[in-house]
Amino acid sequence: MDHSLDSYGDATASATRVTPGNALRPEDIAIQPERPSQAVARYAVRLGDDSLILSHRLSEWVSRAPELEEDVALGNIALDLLGHARSFLSYAGLAWGKTEDDLAYFREEEEFRSLHLVEQPNGHFGVTIARQLMVSIYQDLLYAGLTGSTDNTLAAISAKASKEVAYHRDHAVQWTLRLGLGTEESARRMRHALEILWPYVNELFLDEPLHDELGDAGVRPSALKAAWEREIAAVLEEAGLEVPQTRAALCKGRQGEHSEHLGYILAEMQVLARKHPGATW
Amino acid sequence: MAAQNDAGGHLSAVPSPEEQAGLERFNALIAEDSRIEPRDWMPEAYRKTLTRQISQHAHSEIIGMQPEANWITRAPSLKRKAILIAKVQDEAGHGLYLYSAAETLGTPREVLNEQLLSGKAKYSSIFNYPALSWADMGAIGWLVDGAAIANQVPLCRASYGPYGRAMVRICKEESFHQRQGFEILLELAHGTEAQKRMAQDAINRFYEPALMMFGPPDGDSPNSQQSMEWKIKRFSNDELRQRFVGMIAEQVKVLGLTLPDPELRFDEEAGRWVHKDLDWDEFKAVIAGNGPCNAQRLERRREAHENGAWVREAAAAYAAKKAQKAQVA
Ligand SMILES: [Fe+2]
Ligand SMILES: [Fe+2]
């Protein structure tokens, strides 16, 4: 019998192996001489926070997934996202003399800039997959655009992230098809998952004054909307699912007004670091 | 799946000529230190012993993910968090290779998993202790992965081919884990007073359970002799244990911390390390299910399995529909 529910999640590769010559590690970024502009730093915090919080959510699955192969796959995605977050936050921190850990562990909730969508609870596996589908299509388009950023570091981090996010997208698409076309129960659960998450989609595409300041260093969120809608509609159609008609929720994550969930996420994430301020680990 | 009944002749009193030939070849392969492969004839007891050992090992990898997963969301730096996620991933990978190795002996993974969930199968009792502090991530890596390596390096030469080969891969990764665990402790040992206390406390709690990972004393380990003859096992439990304790006795000095064992010393005359008596009553109680976390660990597995049932059904239904479509086309 074939146990590979999923082709991604290479159980044969040691995830702890250090890849030599990996040019853009967060550790390298932290000591590079190029500093980001204030606008680029604020932008990098947004990118970093989205990945950090989503990574946290996915890591909650480890040891709880429907199959061992999924423990591996979801863990891999969490690890990739954490890597992206570390790079973006390390880079942002250079503008203010702060480290990735200063930003992750010692900012208050209202200083975070994550989207409400990534803060949403995991729910059942279908909810997690629906969230992954939405975010990975978004990040796939976003990083493809940012690969051409006039800011070299943003472009380099995005080029690397882009390859990894393509796998995340593929993983989410494959599972959307399985759940959409699998059993009646899985299709029902998937429809429900899409409906409860859809209100948070609108926030992904809101432009801010920051994007005017960034110019060609950033990507205007509204510019990704049409392609995103086209892509997700195509996947959902293939999966026998429909684009939900639920209305957009008013979300201000980029201004520091978050979902009720973020406080709990940060309480857990930051508890140990804050208990020992100034300590190294 | 290999037919489990191939070697079913043990039920009849007189071995058939094929069985006699199979046994002779098996004995010859063992004697010359060659490998037994899945298609080779093997005694039923050898198959059973290996299936039990490999599946217990696989279950240990999977249950062992839990105490460490408990600290992923609270890891105190993003770098440590990344290393910890990667480590727990590796353990899932180890479980997967080992289940595949066990399956080559004829028992499907579903059955092995059922044995774990029903409480019928055992797993390493160390994972029934809780991971109470961040320093436990260090102590587990250094002592638990360390003891696993000491146990497993000789298994790379185990007579059963798929097991030995799986162990080669696993041992490489375990040595990364041990080093990373040691680094966590080293950092704490050079840190604040509170961090030092945290590190010492974790070592104090994991020392004895880690030594007990090598199994009961030789005089009390009835299956060991047969496993040595079959060249599954190469060294006795006590032999491996004293070697391990000698290794950590040296390493703990680098940390500037201590092992909670005033009797620990190297016996020059016997040429071996001597440690304090271990609490084998506690060991038996934990194996029997009375450890602090036995119920919690199994319940987590059952919960994941039950909550995932609809997902696995959907994947199977989808695969079947796809296969049908491909056939029609
Ligand atoms: Fe392992
Ligand atoms: Fe390990």
Coordinates of C-alpha atoms and ligand atoms in Angstrom, one line a residue:
Chain A
M1 CA 0.0 0.0 0.0
D2 CA 1.2 3.5 -0.8
H3 CA 1.4 5.7 2.2
S4 CA 2.5 8.8 0.4
L5 CA -0.6 10.9 0.8
D6 CA 1.6 13.7 -0.5
S7 CA 4.6 13.9 -2.7
Y8 CA 5.9 17.0 -0.9
G9 CA 7.5 16.5 2.5
D10 CA 10.7 14.7 1.6
A11 CA 11.0 12.4 4.6
T12 CA 14.4 11.3 3.3
A13 CA 16.2 14.6 3.7
S14 CA 17.5 15.7 7.1
A15 CA 15.9 19.0 7.8
T16 CA 18.7 19.8 10.3
R17 CA 21.5 19.5 7.7
V18 CA 23.2 22.8 7.3
T19 CA 23.5 23.7 3.6
P20 CA 26.9 25.2 2.9
G21 CA 27.3 28.2 0.7
N22 CA 23.7 29.3 1.3
A23 CA 24.3 32.9 0.6
L24 CA 21.2 34.5 2.1
R25 CA 20.9 33.2 5.6
P26 CA 19.4 35.5 8.2
E27 CA 22.7 35.4 10.0
D28 CA 24.4 36.9 6.9
I29 CA 21.7 39.6 6.4
A30 CA 22.1 40.6 10.1
I31 CA 25.8 41.6 9.5
Q32 CA 25.5 42.9 5.9
P33 CA 26.6 46.6 5.5
E34 CA 23.6 47.7 3.4
R35 CA 20.8 49.2 5.5
P36 CA 17.2 49.4 4.4
S37 CA 15.4 52.8 4.1
Q38 CA 12.8 53.4 6.8
A39 CA 10.1 52.6 4.3
V40 CA 11.7 49.4 3.2
A41 CA 12.2 48.4 6.8
R42 CA 8.5 49.0 7.7
Y43 CA 7.6 47.0 4.6
A44 CA 9.9 44.1 5.5
V45 CA 8.2 44.0 9.0
R46 CA 4.9 43.4 7.2
L47 CA 6.3 40.6 5.1
G48 CA 8.2 39.1 8.1
D49 CA 5.2 39.2 10.5
D50 CA 2.9 37.4 8.0
S51 CA 5.4 34.6 7.6
L52 CA 6.2 34.4 11.3
I53 CA 2.6 34.2 12.5
L54 CA 1.6 31.7 9.8
S55 CA 4.7 29.6 10.7
H56 CA 3.6 29.6 14.3
R57 CA 0.2 28.4 13.4
L58 CA 1.5 25.6 11.2
S59 CA 4.0 24.5 13.8
E60 CA 1.0 23.9 16.1
W61 CA 0.2 20.9 13.8
V62 CA 3.5 19.1 14.5
S63 CA 2.7 15.7 16.1
R64 CA -1.1 16.2 15.4
A65 CA -1.4 15.9 11.6
P66 CA -3.7 13.4 9.9
E67 CA -0.7 11.3 8.7
L68 CA 3.0 11.2 9.5
E69 CA 3.7 12.5 6.0
E70 CA 1.7 15.6 6.8
D71 CA 3.6 16.1 10.1
V72 CA 6.6 16.3 7.9
A73 CA 5.0 18.4 5.1
L74 CA 3.4 21.0 7.4
G75 CA 6.5 21.2 9.5
N76 CA 8.6 21.8 6.3
I77 CA 6.3 24.7 5.3
A78 CA 6.4 26.1 8.8
L79 CA 10.2 25.9 8.7
D80 CA 10.4 27.7 5.3
L81 CA 8.1 30.4 6.5
L82 CA 10.2 30.9 9.6
G83 CA 13.2 31.2 7.4
H84 CA 11.6 33.9 5.4
A85 CA 10.4 35.7 8.5
R86 CA 13.9 35.6 10.0
S87 CA 15.4 37.1 6.8
F88 CA 12.9 39.9 6.5
L89 CA 13.0 40.8 10.2
S90 CA 16.8 40.7 10.3
Y91 CA 16.9 43.1 7.4
A92 CA 14.2 45.4 8.9
G93 CA 16.1 45.4 12.2
L94 CA 19.2 46.9 10.5
A95 CA 17.3 50.2 10.2
W96 CA 16.8 50.5 13.9
G97 CA 19.7 48.6 15.4
K98 CA 17.5 45.6 16.3
T99 CA 17.8 41.9 15.8
E100 CA 15.3 39.4 14.5
D101 CA 14.7 38.3 18.1
D102 CA 14.2 41.9 19.4
L103 CA 11.4 42.3 16.8
A104 CA 9.8 38.9 17.3
Y105 CA 9.9 38.7 21.0
F106 CA 10.0 42.2 22.4
R107 CA 7.4 44.0 20.3
E108 CA 3.9 44.6 21.7
E109 CA 0.8 43.2 20.0
E110 CA -0.1 46.6 18.4
E111 CA 3.4 46.9 17.0
F112 CA 2.9 43.7 14.9
R113 CA 1.8 44.2 11.3
S114 CA 0.4 40.8 10.4
L115 CA -2.7 40.2 8.4
H116 CA -5.8 38.8 10.1
L117 CA -5.9 35.8 7.8
V118 CA -2.6 34.4 9.0
E119 CA -3.7 34.8 12.6
Q120 CA -6.8 32.6 12.2
P121 CA -6.8 29.4 14.2
N122 CA -5.9 26.1 12.4
G123 CA -9.4 24.6 12.8
H124 CA -9.6 21.2 11.2
F125 CA -7.2 20.2 8.5
G126 CA -9.5 21.7 5.8
V127 CA -9.4 25.1 7.4
T128 CA -5.6 25.0 7.5
I129 CA -5.5 23.9 3.8
A130 CA -7.9 26.7 2.8
R131 CA -5.8 29.2 4.6
Q132 CA -2.6 27.8 3.0
L133 CA -4.2 28.0 -0.5
M134 CA -5.1 31.6 0.0
V135 CA -1.8 32.7 1.5
S136 CA 0.5 30.6 -0.8
I137 CA -1.1 31.9 -4.0
Y138 CA -0.7 35.4 -2.6
Q139 CA 2.9 35.0 -1.6
D140 CA 3.7 33.2 -4.8
L141 CA 2.5 36.3 -6.8
L142 CA 4.0 38.7 -4.3
Y143 CA 7.5 37.2 -4.2
A144 CA 7.5 36.9 -8.0
G145 CA 6.9 40.6 -8.1
L146 CA 9.4 41.4 -5.4
T147 CA 12.2 39.5 -7.2
G148 CA 12.3 42.6 -9.4
S149 CA 12.5 45.0 -6.4
T150 CA 14.9 47.9 -6.6
D151 CA 16.0 47.0 -3.1
N152 CA 18.6 44.3 -3.7
T153 CA 18.1 42.5 -0.3
L154 CA 14.4 42.4 -0.7
A155 CA 14.8 41.0 -4.2
A156 CA 17.3 38.4 -3.1
I157 CA 15.2 37.2 -0.1
S158 CA 12.1 37.1 -2.3
A159 CA 13.9 35.1 -5.1
K160 CA 14.8 32.4 -2.6
A161 CA 11.3 32.5 -0.9
S162 CA 9.6 32.3 -4.3
K163 CA 11.0 28.9 -5.0
E164 CA 9.8 27.6 -1.6
V165 CA 6.4 29.2 -1.8
A166 CA 5.8 27.5 -5.1
Y167 CA 6.0 24.2 -3.2
H168 CA 3.6 25.4 -0.5
R169 CA 1.2 26.4 -3.2
D170 CA 1.5 23.0 -4.9
H171 CA 0.9 21.3 -1.5
A172 CA -2.2 23.4 -0.9
V173 CA -3.6 22.9 -4.4
Q174 CA -3.1 19.1 -4.2
W175 CA -5.0 18.9 -0.9
T176 CA -7.7 21.2 -2.1
L177 CA -8.4 18.8 -5.0
R178 CA -8.3 15.8 -2.6
L179 CA -10.6 17.3 -0.1
G180 CA -12.9 19.0 -2.7
L181 CA -13.3 15.8 -4.8
G182 CA -12.7 13.1 -2.2
T183 CA -15.7 12.4 -0.1
E184 CA -19.0 14.2 0.6
E185 CA -17.8 15.0 4.1
S186 CA -14.4 16.4 2.9
A187 CA -16.1 18.6 0.3
R188 CA -18.6 19.9 2.9
R189 CA -15.8 20.7 5.3
M190 CA -13.8 22.4 2.6
R191 CA -16.7 24.6 1.6
H192 CA -17.2 25.6 5.2
A193 CA -13.5 26.3 5.6
L194 CA -13.5 28.6 2.5
E195 CA -16.5 30.4 3.8
I196 CA -15.2 31.2 7.3
L197 CA -11.9 32.4 6.0
W198 CA -13.1 34.4 3.0
P199 CA -13.9 37.6 5.0
Y200 CA -10.2 38.0 5.7
V201 CA -9.1 37.8 2.0
N202 CA -9.9 41.5 1.2
E203 CA -7.2 42.7 3.6
L204 CA -4.5 41.0 1.5
F205 CA -5.0 43.6 -1.3
L206 CA -5.3 46.9 0.6
D207 CA -2.8 49.5 -0.4
E208 CA -1.3 51.8 2.2
P209 CA 0.4 55.2 1.9
L210 CA 3.6 53.2 2.6
H211 CA 3.4 51.7 -0.9
D212 CA 3.6 55.1 -2.5
E213 CA 6.8 55.8 -0.5
L214 CA 8.3 52.4 -1.6
G215 CA 7.9 53.0 -5.3
D216 CA 9.5 50.1 -7.2
A217 CA 11.1 48.7 -4.1
G218 CA 7.7 47.1 -3.1
V219 CA 4.7 45.6 -4.8
R220 CA 1.3 47.3 -4.5
P221 CA -1.1 44.8 -2.9
S222 CA -4.0 45.9 -5.1
A223 CA -2.0 45.0 -8.2
L224 CA -2.0 41.3 -7.2
K225 CA -5.8 41.1 -6.8
A226 CA -6.9 40.2 -10.3
A227 CA -4.3 37.4 -10.8
W228 CA -5.0 36.0 -7.3
E229 CA -8.8 35.9 -8.0
R230 CA -8.2 34.2 -11.3
E231 CA -5.8 31.6 -9.9
I232 CA -7.9 30.7 -6.9
A233 CA -11.1 30.5 -8.9
A234 CA -9.4 28.1 -11.3
V235 CA -8.2 25.8 -8.4
L236 CA -11.6 25.9 -6.7
E237 CA -13.4 25.1 -10.0
E238 CA -11.1 22.1 -10.6
A239 CA -11.8 20.9 -7.0
G240 CA -15.6 21.2 -7.6
L241 CA -15.8 24.0 -5.1
E242 CA -17.1 27.6 -5.4
V243 CA -15.7 31.0 -4.7
P244 CA -17.5 32.0 -1.5
Q245 CA -19.7 35.1 -1.6
T246 CA -19.2 36.0 2.1
R247 CA -18.5 39.7 2.7
A248 CA -15.2 41.2 3.5
A249 CA -14.4 41.9 7.2
L250 CA -13.0 45.2 8.3
C251 CA -9.4 44.4 9.1
K252 CA -6.6 46.7 10.1
G253 CA -3.8 44.4 10.8
R254 CA -1.3 46.7 9.0
Q255 CA -2.2 49.4 11.4
G256 CA -1.7 47.2 14.5
E257 CA -5.3 46.3 15.1
H258 CA -5.4 42.6 15.1
S259 CA -7.8 39.7 15.5
E260 CA -8.5 38.5 19.0
H261 CA -6.2 35.5 18.3
L262 CA -2.9 37.4 18.0
G263 CA -2.6 38.2 21.7
Y264 CA -2.7 34.5 22.6
I265 CA -0.1 33.6 19.9
L266 CA 2.3 36.2 21.2
A267 CA 1.7 35.3 24.8
E268 CA 2.9 31.8 24.0
M269 CA 5.6 32.7 21.6
Q270 CA 7.2 35.4 23.8
V271 CA 6.7 34.0 27.3
L272 CA 10.1 32.4 27.8
A273 CA 12.2 35.1 26.0
R274 CA 10.5 37.8 28.1
K275 CA 11.0 35.9 31.3
H276 CA 14.8 36.2 30.8
P277 CA 15.4 39.6 29.2
G278 CA 18.9 40.1 28.0
A279 CA 19.7 36.4 28.0
T280 CA 21.1 34.6 25.0
W281 CA 20.0 31.1 23.9
Chain B
M1 CA 3.6 -7.0 1.0
A2 CA 5.7 -10.1 1.7
A3 CA 3.7 -13.1 2.7
Q4 CA 4.0 -13.7 6.3
N5 CA 3.2 -17.4 5.9
D6 CA 6.2 -18.2 3.7
A7 CA 8.0 -19.6 6.7
G8 CA 4.9 -21.1 8.3
G9 CA 6.4 -24.5 8.4
H10 CA 7.4 -24.1 12.0
L11 CA 4.0 -25.5 12.9
S12 CA 4.8 -28.9 11.5
A13 CA 7.1 -31.1 13.5
V14 CA 9.3 -32.2 10.6
P15 CA 10.8 -29.4 8.6
S16 CA 10.4 -29.8 4.8
P17 CA 13.5 -30.1 2.7
E18 CA 13.0 -26.4 1.6
E19 CA 12.9 -25.3 5.2
Q20 CA 15.9 -27.3 6.0
A21 CA 17.8 -25.7 3.1
G22 CA 16.5 -22.3 4.1
L23 CA 17.6 -22.7 7.7
E24 CA 21.1 -23.9 6.6
R25 CA 21.5 -20.9 4.3
F26 CA 20.2 -18.5 7.0
N27 CA 22.7 -19.9 9.6
A28 CA 25.5 -19.7 7.1
L29 CA 24.7 -16.0 6.2
I30 CA 24.6 -15.2 10.0
A31 CA 27.9 -17.0 10.6
E32 CA 29.7 -15.2 7.8
D33 CA 28.3 -11.8 9.0
S34 CA 26.3 -11.3 5.7
R35 CA 23.0 -9.7 5.5
I36 CA 19.5 -11.3 5.6
E37 CA 17.3 -9.6 3.0
P38 CA 13.4 -9.5 2.8
R39 CA 13.2 -12.3 0.2
D40 CA 15.5 -14.7 2.1
W41 CA 14.1 -17.5 4.2
M42 CA 14.3 -16.7 7.9
P43 CA 13.1 -18.4 11.1
E44 CA 9.7 -17.2 12.2
A45 CA 11.1 -16.2 15.6
Y46 CA 13.7 -14.0 13.9
R47 CA 11.0 -12.3 11.9
K48 CA 8.9 -11.7 15.0
T49 CA 11.8 -10.4 17.1
L50 CA 12.8 -8.0 14.4
T51 CA 9.2 -6.8 13.7
R52 CA 8.8 -6.1 17.4
Q53 CA 12.1 -4.3 17.7
I54 CA 11.9 -2.2 14.6
S55 CA 8.3 -1.2 15.2
Q56 CA 9.0 -0.3 18.8
H57 CA 11.8 1.8 17.5
A58 CA 9.5 3.5 15.0
H59 CA 6.8 4.1 17.7
S60 CA 9.5 5.7 19.9
E61 CA 10.5 8.1 17.1
I62 CA 6.9 9.1 16.7
I63 CA 6.0 9.4 20.4
G64 CA 9.3 11.2 20.9
M65 CA 8.1 14.1 18.7
Q66 CA 5.7 15.1 21.5
P67 CA 7.9 16.3 24.3
E68 CA 9.9 18.4 21.8
A69 CA 6.9 19.7 19.9
N70 CA 5.7 21.0 23.3
W71 CA 8.4 23.7 23.1
I72 CA 8.3 24.7 19.4
T73 CA 5.9 27.5 19.9
R74 CA 7.8 28.8 22.9
A75 CA 11.3 28.5 21.7
P76 CA 13.2 31.5 23.0
S77 CA 14.9 32.6 19.8
L78 CA 13.9 32.2 16.2
K79 CA 17.1 30.3 15.3
R80 CA 16.5 27.8 18.1
K81 CA 12.9 27.5 17.0
A82 CA 14.0 26.6 13.4
I83 CA 16.5 24.0 14.7
L84 CA 13.9 22.5 16.9
I85 CA 11.2 22.2 14.2
A86 CA 13.8 20.6 11.9
K87 CA 14.7 18.1 14.6
V88 CA 11.2 17.1 15.2
Q89 CA 10.8 16.7 11.5
D90 CA 13.8 14.4 11.4
E91 CA 12.2 12.2 14.0
A92 CA 9.0 11.9 11.9
G93 CA 11.3 10.9 9.0
H94 CA 13.0 8.3 11.2
G95 CA 9.6 6.8 12.1
L96 CA 8.8 6.6 8.4
Y97 CA 11.9 4.8 7.4
L98 CA 11.6 2.4 10.3
Y99 CA 7.9 1.6 9.5
S100 CA 9.0 0.9 5.9
A101 CA 11.8 -1.4 7.2
A102 CA 9.3 -3.2 9.5
E103 CA 6.8 -3.6 6.6
T104 CA 9.5 -5.6 4.6
L105 CA 9.0 -8.3 7.3
G106 CA 5.3 -8.6 6.3
T107 CA 3.3 -6.5 8.8
P108 CA 1.7 -3.5 7.3
R109 CA 2.0 0.0 8.9
E110 CA -1.7 0.1 9.7
V111 CA -1.4 -2.9 11.8
L112 CA 1.7 -1.6 13.6
N113 CA 0.0 1.7 14.2
E114 CA -3.0 -0.1 15.6
Q115 CA -0.7 -1.9 18.0
L116 CA 0.6 1.4 19.2
L117 CA -2.8 3.1 19.6
S118 CA -4.3 0.1 21.5
G119 CA -1.4 0.2 23.9
K120 CA -0.3 -3.3 22.9
A121 CA 3.0 -2.2 21.5
K122 CA 5.7 -0.6 23.6
Y123 CA 8.0 2.4 22.9
S124 CA 11.0 3.9 24.6
S125 CA 9.8 4.8 28.2
I126 CA 11.9 7.9 28.3
F127 CA 9.2 9.7 26.3
N128 CA 6.8 9.2 29.1
Y129 CA 8.6 11.9 31.1
P130 CA 7.5 15.5 30.6
A131 CA 9.6 18.2 28.9
L132 CA 9.2 20.9 31.6
S133 CA 11.6 23.6 30.6
W134 CA 13.5 24.9 27.6
A135 CA 16.7 23.2 29.0
D136 CA 14.9 19.9 28.5
M137 CA 15.4 20.5 24.8
G138 CA 19.1 20.5 25.5
A139 CA 19.1 17.5 27.9
I140 CA 16.9 15.4 25.5
G141 CA 19.2 16.1 22.6
W142 CA 22.4 15.5 24.5
L143 CA 21.3 12.5 26.7
V144 CA 18.3 10.9 24.9
D145 CA 19.6 11.3 21.4
G146 CA 23.0 10.5 22.7
A147 CA 21.9 7.2 24.3
A148 CA 20.0 6.5 21.1
I149 CA 23.2 6.8 19.1
A150 CA 25.1 4.6 21.5
N151 CA 22.4 2.0 21.1
Q152 CA 22.0 2.4 17.4
V153 CA 25.5 2.7 16.0
P154 CA 26.0 -1.1 16.5
L155 CA 22.6 -1.7 14.9
C156 CA 24.0 -0.3 11.6
R157 CA 25.6 -3.7 11.4
A158 CA 22.4 -5.6 12.3
S159 CA 22.0 -8.8 10.3
Y160 CA 18.7 -7.7 8.8
G161 CA 19.6 -5.6 5.7
P162 CA 16.7 -3.0 5.7
Y163 CA 17.1 -2.4 9.4
G164 CA 20.9 -1.9 9.2
R165 CA 20.6 0.5 6.3
A166 CA 17.8 2.5 8.0
M167 CA 20.0 2.8 11.0
V168 CA 22.9 4.2 9.0
R169 CA 20.8 7.1 7.8
I170 CA 19.2 7.7 11.2
C171 CA 22.5 7.7 13.1
K172 CA 23.9 10.5 11.0
E173 CA 20.9 12.7 11.8
E174 CA 20.9 11.7 15.5
S175 CA 24.5 12.9 15.8
F176 CA 23.3 16.4 14.6
H177 CA 20.6 16.2 17.2
Q178 CA 23.0 15.4 20.0
R179 CA 25.3 18.2 19.1
Q180 CA 22.5 20.7 18.9
G181 CA 21.2 19.5 22.3
F182 CA 24.7 20.0 23.8
E183 CA 24.9 23.5 22.3
I184 CA 21.6 24.4 24.0
L185 CA 23.0 23.3 27.3
L186 CA 26.4 25.0 26.7
E187 CA 24.7 28.3 26.0
L188 CA 22.6 28.0 29.2
A189 CA 25.6 26.9 31.2
H190 CA 27.3 30.2 30.1
G191 CA 24.2 32.2 30.7
T192 CA 22.5 33.8 33.7
E193 CA 22.1 32.1 37.0
A194 CA 18.6 31.2 36.2
Q195 CA 19.6 29.6 32.9
K196 CA 22.4 27.6 34.6
R197 CA 19.9 26.3 37.2
M198 CA 17.5 25.4 34.4
A199 CA 20.2 23.4 32.6
Q200 CA 21.3 21.5 35.8
D201 CA 17.8 20.7 36.7
A202 CA 17.1 19.2 33.3
I203 CA 20.2 17.0 33.5
N204 CA 19.2 15.9 37.0
R205 CA 15.8 14.8 35.7
F206 CA 17.0 13.1 32.5
Y207 CA 20.1 11.3 33.7
E208 CA 18.6 8.2 35.2
P209 CA 15.8 7.7 32.6
A210 CA 18.5 8.1 29.8
L211 CA 20.7 5.4 31.4
M212 CA 17.6 3.2 31.5
M213 CA 17.1 3.5 27.8
F214 CA 19.7 0.7 27.3
G215 CA 17.2 -1.7 28.9
P216 CA 17.3 -3.9 32.0
P217 CA 20.6 -5.2 33.5
D218 CA 22.1 -8.1 31.5
G219 CA 21.0 -10.6 34.2
D220 CA 17.5 -9.5 33.7
S221 CA 17.2 -9.3 30.0
P222 CA 16.0 -12.6 28.7
N223 CA 15.8 -11.9 25.0
S224 CA 19.2 -10.4 24.6
Q225 CA 21.2 -13.7 24.2
Q226 CA 19.1 -14.8 21.2
S227 CA 19.4 -11.4 19.6
M228 CA 23.2 -11.5 20.0
E229 CA 23.3 -14.9 18.4
W230 CA 21.3 -13.6 15.5
K231 CA 23.6 -10.6 15.2
I232 CA 20.8 -8.2 15.6
K233 CA 22.4 -7.0 18.8
R234 CA 26.2 -6.7 19.1
F235 CA 26.7 -5.5 22.7
S236 CA 24.9 -6.2 25.9
N237 CA 22.7 -3.6 27.7
D238 CA 25.2 -3.0 30.5
E239 CA 28.2 -2.9 28.1
L240 CA 26.5 -0.1 26.1
R241 CA 25.3 1.7 29.2
Q242 CA 28.7 1.9 30.9
R243 CA 30.3 3.2 27.6
F244 CA 27.6 5.9 27.3
V245 CA 28.0 7.0 30.9
G246 CA 31.7 7.3 30.5
M247 CA 31.2 9.5 27.4
I248 CA 28.8 11.9 29.2
A249 CA 30.9 12.0 32.3
E250 CA 33.6 13.7 30.2
Q251 CA 31.2 15.9 28.2
V252 CA 29.5 17.3 31.3
K253 CA 32.8 18.8 32.4
V254 CA 32.8 20.9 29.3
L255 CA 29.4 22.2 30.4
G256 CA 30.7 23.0 33.8
L257 CA 27.7 21.1 35.2
T258 CA 27.4 17.8 37.0
L259 CA 25.7 14.4 36.7
P260 CA 23.5 13.5 39.6
D261 CA 25.6 10.5 40.5
P262 CA 28.1 10.6 43.4
E263 CA 29.0 7.0 42.7
L264 CA 30.1 7.5 39.2
R265 CA 33.7 6.5 38.6
F266 CA 36.0 4.6 36.2
D267 CA 37.0 1.2 37.6
E268 CA 40.6 0.9 36.4
E269 CA 40.8 -2.8 37.2
A270 CA 37.6 -3.8 35.4
G271 CA 38.3 -1.3 32.7
R272 CA 34.7 0.0 32.9
W273 CA 32.5 2.8 34.2
V274 CA 30.5 2.2 37.3
H275 CA 27.4 4.2 38.1
K276 CA 24.8 4.3 40.9
D277 CA 22.0 1.7 41.1
L278 CA 19.1 2.7 38.9
D279 CA 15.5 2.5 40.0
W280 CA 14.3 -0.4 38.0
D281 CA 11.0 -0.5 39.8
E282 CA 10.3 2.9 38.4
F283 CA 11.4 1.7 35.0
K284 CA 9.0 -1.2 35.1
A285 CA 6.2 1.0 36.3
V286 CA 6.7 3.5 33.5
I287 CA 6.8 0.7 30.9
A288 CA 3.7 -0.8 32.4
G289 CA 1.9 2.5 31.7
N290 CA 2.3 4.5 35.0
G291 CA 4.8 7.1 33.8
P292 CA 3.8 10.8 34.2
C293 CA 2.8 11.1 30.5
N294 CA 1.9 7.6 29.2
A295 CA -1.8 8.4 29.0
Q296 CA -1.2 11.8 27.5
R297 CA 1.2 10.6 24.8
L298 CA -1.1 7.8 23.6
E299 CA -4.2 10.0 23.7
R300 CA -2.4 12.6 21.5
R301 CA -1.7 9.9 19.0
R302 CA -5.2 8.6 19.1
E303 CA -6.7 12.0 18.8
A304 CA -4.5 12.8 15.7
H305 CA -5.5 9.5 14.2
E306 CA -9.2 10.0 14.8
N307 CA -9.3 13.6 13.7
G308 CA -7.4 12.7 10.6
A309 CA -9.7 9.8 9.6
W310 CA -11.9 11.9 7.3
V311 CA -8.8 13.4 5.6
R312 CA -7.2 10.0 4.9
E313 CA -10.6 8.7 3.6
A314 CA -10.8 11.7 1.3
A315 CA -7.3 11.2 0.0
A316 CA -8.0 7.5 -0.7
A317 CA -11.3 8.3 -2.4
Y318 CA -9.7 10.9 -4.5
A319 CA -6.9 8.5 -5.5
A320 CA -9.4 5.8 -6.4
K321 CA -11.4 8.2 -8.6
K322 CA -8.3 9.4 -10.3
A323 CA -7.1 5.8 -11.0
Q324 CA -10.6 5.0 -12.4
K325 CA -10.5 8.0 -14.6
A326 CA -7.0 7.0 -15.9
Q327 CA -8.3 3.5 -16.7
V328 CA -11.3 4.8 -18.6
A329 CA -9.2 7.3 -20.6
Ligands
FE1 FE 15.3 9.8 15.7
FE2 FE 16.9 12.4 17.2

